[in-house]
C-alpha atoms as one frame of an Amber mdcrd trajectory, in Angstrom:
protein
  10.783  -1.412  63.945   8.961  -1.096  60.188   9.921   2.220  58.702   6.549
   2.895  57.346   8.118   5.559  55.051   9.677   3.691  53.366   8.597   2.384
  49.735   8.209  -1.193  49.309  10.079  -2.398  46.817   7.884  -4.484  44.174
   8.991  -6.898  41.280   7.205  -7.583  38.043   8.483 -10.633  36.125   8.014
  -9.784  32.022   7.336 -12.865  29.579   8.522 -11.806  26.376   6.473 -14.333
  24.038   6.850 -13.233  20.596   4.099 -13.957  18.620   1.527 -16.018  20.078
  -1.845 -17.296  18.268  -4.539 -15.725  20.720  -6.457 -19.190  21.963  -2.880
 -20.062  23.401  -2.209 -16.774  24.931  -5.947 -17.198  26.901  -4.897 -20.387
  27.389  -1.427 -19.219  29.765  -3.582 -16.068  31.100  -6.326 -18.280  32.386
  -3.634 -20.637  34.011  -1.786 -17.753  35.149  -5.099 -16.095  36.807  -5.985
 -19.394  38.927  -2.518 -19.321  40.357  -2.477 -15.547  41.166  -5.012 -16.371
  43.178  -3.707 -18.689  45.093  -0.295 -16.553  45.722   1.828 -19.264  43.664
   3.474 -16.662  41.466   4.163 -13.213  41.996   2.310 -10.243  39.502   3.362
 -11.643  35.825   3.480  -9.442  32.859   3.095 -10.976  29.170   4.670  -9.239
  26.469   3.314  -9.920  22.729   1.871  -9.186  19.329  -0.724 -12.018  17.647
  -1.487 -13.064  14.479  -4.494 -11.833  12.743  -7.649 -11.998  15.183 -10.609
 -10.479  15.644 -11.797 -10.337  19.622 -14.910 -10.199  20.692 -16.007  -8.903
  24.486 -18.690 -10.576  26.367 -21.072  -8.378  25.876 -21.259  -9.957  21.993
 -21.714  -7.259  19.389 -21.100  -9.388  16.548 -23.011  -7.067  14.821 -19.785
  -5.069  14.435 -18.054  -7.404  12.690 -18.578  -6.091   8.637 -17.648  -9.337
   6.954 -19.524 -12.540   7.243 -17.967 -15.458   9.139 -17.071 -17.173   6.341
 -15.034 -14.317   4.721 -12.446 -14.015   7.804 -10.069 -16.827   6.360  -9.982
 -15.970   3.332  -8.844 -12.095   4.273  -6.640 -14.451   6.906  -7.388 -13.547
   9.893  -9.496 -15.772  12.915 -12.355 -15.008  15.759 -12.656 -15.690  19.171
 -14.880 -15.180  22.288 -13.669 -13.829  25.156 -15.006 -12.608  28.486 -12.969
  -9.486  28.730 -14.395  -6.304  28.824 -15.342  -3.199  25.310 -16.532  -4.501
  22.230 -14.993  -6.035  19.114 -10.944  -5.466  17.985  -8.371  -6.462  15.866
  -5.458  -7.706  17.501  -2.486  -8.950  14.388   1.617  -8.204  14.263   3.186
  -5.105  14.544   1.020  -4.264  17.486   2.487  -4.415  21.019  -0.017  -6.073
  23.431   0.199  -6.272  27.695  -1.886  -8.620  29.086  -1.064  -7.967  33.241
  -1.599 -10.629  35.707  -1.253  -8.816  38.177  -3.257  -8.149  41.966  -5.430
  -4.772  42.524  -5.830  -5.783  46.097  -2.265  -6.010  46.955  -1.581  -1.990
  45.283  -4.468  -0.985  46.260  -6.255   0.006  42.981  -9.926  -0.095  41.598
 -10.974  -0.948  38.427 -11.268   2.761  36.992  -8.141   3.237  37.947  -5.912
   0.419  36.729  -7.912   1.123  33.440  -6.999   5.086  33.287  -3.271   3.750
  34.318  -3.289   1.765  31.076  -4.391   4.206  29.066  -1.400   6.520  30.937
   0.689   3.794  30.150   0.454   4.095  26.353  -0.163   7.875  26.588   3.571
   7.980  27.825   4.618   6.044  25.273   3.289   8.218  22.377   4.949  11.245
  24.239   8.292   9.604  23.937   7.824   9.861  19.916   6.476  13.256  19.972
   2.594  12.243  19.467   0.441  13.971  22.219  -2.649  11.009  23.173  -5.199
  11.534  25.660  -8.056   9.210  26.991 -11.403   8.990  25.231 -14.487  11.313
  25.922 -17.206   9.372  27.352 -17.820   6.281  26.763 -14.409   5.953  24.300
 -12.047   3.901  26.265  -8.563   3.671  25.027  -5.913   6.477  23.546  -6.748
   8.508  20.851  -4.748  11.105  18.928  -6.993  14.337  18.325  -9.595  12.901
  20.214 -10.412  11.741  16.663  -7.879   8.541  16.238  -7.935   5.666  18.012
  -4.270   4.641  18.317  -4.388   2.093  21.789  -7.490  -0.185  22.527  -7.894
  -1.381  25.971 -10.266  -4.366  27.289  -9.522  -5.753  31.025 -11.417  -8.384
  32.363 -11.059  -8.390  36.179 -11.713 -11.763  38.622 -11.292 -11.324  42.747
  -9.307  -8.476  42.167  -6.565 -10.385  39.798  -6.750  -8.988  36.047  -5.945
 -10.204  32.942  -6.366  -9.202  28.794  -5.351  -5.442  28.875  -4.534  -3.117
  26.280  -2.851  -3.024  22.233  -0.714  -0.455  21.120  -0.792   0.236  17.132
   3.057   0.266  15.917   2.717  -0.619  12.732  -0.132  -2.947  12.240  -1.910
  -2.932   8.498  -4.681  -0.584   9.704  -6.811  -2.366   6.205  -8.093  -5.055
   9.184  -9.960  -2.431  10.775 -11.992  -1.607   7.774 -13.703  -5.186   8.694
 -15.157  -4.189  11.875 -16.242  -0.630  13.405 -13.861  -0.938  16.286 -14.276
  -0.869  19.445 -18.375  -0.490  18.444 -17.223   3.430  17.697 -18.401   4.154
  13.646 -17.544   7.865  13.027 -13.336   7.811  14.118 -11.228   6.351  12.938
  -7.772   4.046  13.898  -4.489   4.750  13.582  -0.799   3.690  14.589   2.833
   5.560  15.912   3.984   5.185  12.599   1.305   6.855  10.486   1.461   9.849
  13.327   5.597  10.208  12.674   6.307   9.048   9.799   8.456   6.235   8.367
  12.012   6.282  11.495  10.655   4.022  14.085  13.360   2.063  15.670  13.386
  -1.314  16.113  10.126  -2.659  17.576  11.172  -4.975  19.983  12.768  -1.491
  21.543   9.472   0.126  21.636   7.850  -3.012  22.885  10.213  -3.098  25.733
   9.522   0.793  25.780   6.114   0.237  26.436   7.220  -2.714  29.638   8.685
   0.605  30.930   5.716   2.490  30.952   3.813   0.426  32.589   6.117  -1.003
  35.787   7.028   2.946  35.638   2.759   4.020  36.646   2.536   0.669  38.974
   5.221   1.446  40.698   7.509  -1.589  40.223  10.525  -0.572  41.363  12.755
  -4.226  39.134  12.032  -5.603  36.464  12.417  -9.897  35.940  12.502 -10.744
  31.605  12.196 -13.786  31.031  11.892 -15.060  27.364  10.243 -17.775  25.013
   6.851 -19.426  25.129   5.750 -21.418  28.783   4.808 -24.712  27.824   2.024
 -26.186  29.014   2.740 -30.460  31.054   0.293 -32.809  30.740  -1.253 -31.705
  34.237  -1.602 -27.730  32.417   1.817 -26.851  34.555   3.886 -24.160  33.492
   7.059 -24.834  32.818
């Protein structure tokens, strides 16, 4: 006999990938989404960072890139177009990125609730370091400090209830890169980082990124984490080993 009051124990695989080229991470997400839809794999969370990269969402808001594309090589950044929601943003070293490949249907979440939990994940991490962050105002996704300085961005894609793309939390990225874009299409506000808000004394970035993962797991109700390290390798048949 099933006790309906019992809490269902759910596990999450966390892949710690280090610094990964954006297109490689995109290819990996696409493969995992297909596998998750066909129930070949369980829920997976990719934890990583990118080299300097600008990405544009499916609305194709190229006008928010403030330098010619020919100048991108000079500043050491790439530009990629994606099918996620949201406007143009920057990814780079010292920014903690989480890409959840999870089934929203299995946990009974809609798109709005999913985004709210991603926001809460970053808000809780900021609070660990005494930074009071909050969701943006109407039309402003992500997480903000004093409603004026953005510390975390969100851009998601949901296909048949399976998520990809995700969140980016600024630990200590080079904020000058944000000066070459209108971040997330919002021109009258700043971008900040955990380092800028707290000062120079922070633990190792790996610790902060693991704390972000723990906040995510708690908010989404995962009872156990299965950690895996290293970048998966694609075979000729595009399988993940």
